Amino acid sequence: MPLPPLTGHAEIRLRLATAIRTGRLPQVLVISGAAGVGKQRVALWLAQLLFCERQDQEPCGSCRGCRLVDGLAHADLHWFVPVPRPKAGDPDKAVDEAAQAIAEVMEERRAKPLYGTPDGMASHSMASVRLLHRQAALTSVEGGRRVFIIGDAERLVPQESSQEAANALLKLLEEPPAGSLFILTTVDPRRLLPTIRSRAVPVRLGRLSDEQVRGFLAAQMTPALAPGALEERVALAAGSIGEALAAGEESARAYRSADQLLEAVLAGPAAGYERALRQPPFSARGEFTAMLDALADTLGEAARGALGEATRRPVPVALGRRRDPALLLRAMERVAQAREAAYGNVNPQILLAVLGEELAEVL
Ligand SMILES: [Zn+2]
């Protein structure tokens, strides 16, 4: 799978391309901007531009250098991402472990280039920075420049520990090897050590326009989003493709949860109780209301199906057998009432138990 196309940031791209052409590209950059606006994608774009054989304003996309970056397979491109802290006590073994973990993430990204936020516990540990030192000390494989991307660079300083990893990185940035480029990306440059910041030239990415987010989602989402869902997603994204994708995951979770509830209700009382017991507490009220919205939408789809209209998404099999639209509409009313009650200070678990019983009666 090739990298998703880089969307927006035209001015920054022009500035960086001009800097390369005039030989004034700094050796250390810190790209900052809101989550999901494409910081690491811009870093990859810059790597591609440096490795491109055409030497133009934009990577050509078809030469060997461009194709290798596109497949995350360029030997002189080193992309560091936060990974779980290695368990090995021996420093060399810990470096091997970090290298393995990073390689696994790269493998995932080759298969699925649209990725989410790394796990909250993942970081750039001392082992990752040692690995970076090791790679930086080698010579170029392709004979040209070498690019090191350090994504989510604020994770160089894990909460509980010392600044050992950040300081070790600093040593490298103070005297970067000839021909190397270091690109750190972060949502907040103030979370980097001031000494690291002072070594780097800042590049600030703004939010994308709604038009750009819409264009990206329309071209990249499979299956394609229905027009209403697309607009909703654009509104939630607030100029961030990452946010748009995360909203999609939240919504998928809400639909899964709604389907499970319906299946339990339709399977009879015993299964319904079991489901109530298994139900993990909703971590946020928003998650609960999102599930109720998904529930109403699913019942609406089933009603549409029962009326012989085309449905936009599959409904649980057992629900698809309910052929009476009046019953389905009554069930939707019950969900709407629960949705109202959810605005008040009602415990979601209790609300859900009551709703489950009501749905079981109606359906
Ligand atoms: Zn090229």
PDB file of C-alpha atoms in Angstrom, residues 28-32 182-186 189 192 196-197 200-204:
ATOM      1  CA  VAL A  28      17.306  19.684  12.428  1.00  0.00           C
ATOM      2  CA  LEU A  29      13.612  20.527  12.088  1.00  0.00           C
ATOM      3  CA  VAL A  30      10.793  20.424  14.607  1.00  0.00           C
ATOM      4  CA  ILE A  31       7.435  20.108  12.870  1.00  0.00           C
ATOM      5  CA  SER A  32       4.578  21.016  15.205  1.00  0.00           C
ATOM      6  CA  PHE A 182      16.616  15.031  11.708  1.00  0.00           C
ATOM      7  CA  ILE A 183      12.896  15.790  11.744  1.00  0.00           C
ATOM      8  CA  LEU A 184      11.126  15.758  15.089  1.00  0.00           C
ATOM      9  CA  THR A 185       7.352  16.044  15.114  1.00  0.00           C
ATOM     10  CA  THR A 186       5.249  17.047  18.088  1.00  0.00           C
ATOM     11  CA  PRO A 189       7.146  22.001  21.070  1.00  0.00           C
ATOM     12  CA  LEU A 192      10.576  19.156  24.212  1.00  0.00           C
ATOM     13  CA  ILE A 196      16.593  20.444  21.801  1.00  0.00           C
ATOM     14  CA  ARG A 197      14.283  23.214  20.649  1.00  0.00           C
ATOM     15  CA  ALA A 200      16.066  23.048  15.626  1.00  0.00           C
ATOM     16  CA  VAL A 201      14.309  25.232  13.089  1.00  0.00           C
ATOM     17  CA  PRO A 202      10.571  25.242  13.843  1.00  0.00           C
ATOM     18  CA  VAL A 203       8.024  24.408  11.168  1.00  0.00           C
ATOM     19  CA  ARG A 204       4.455  25.030  12.230  1.00  0.00           C
TER      20      ARG A 204
END
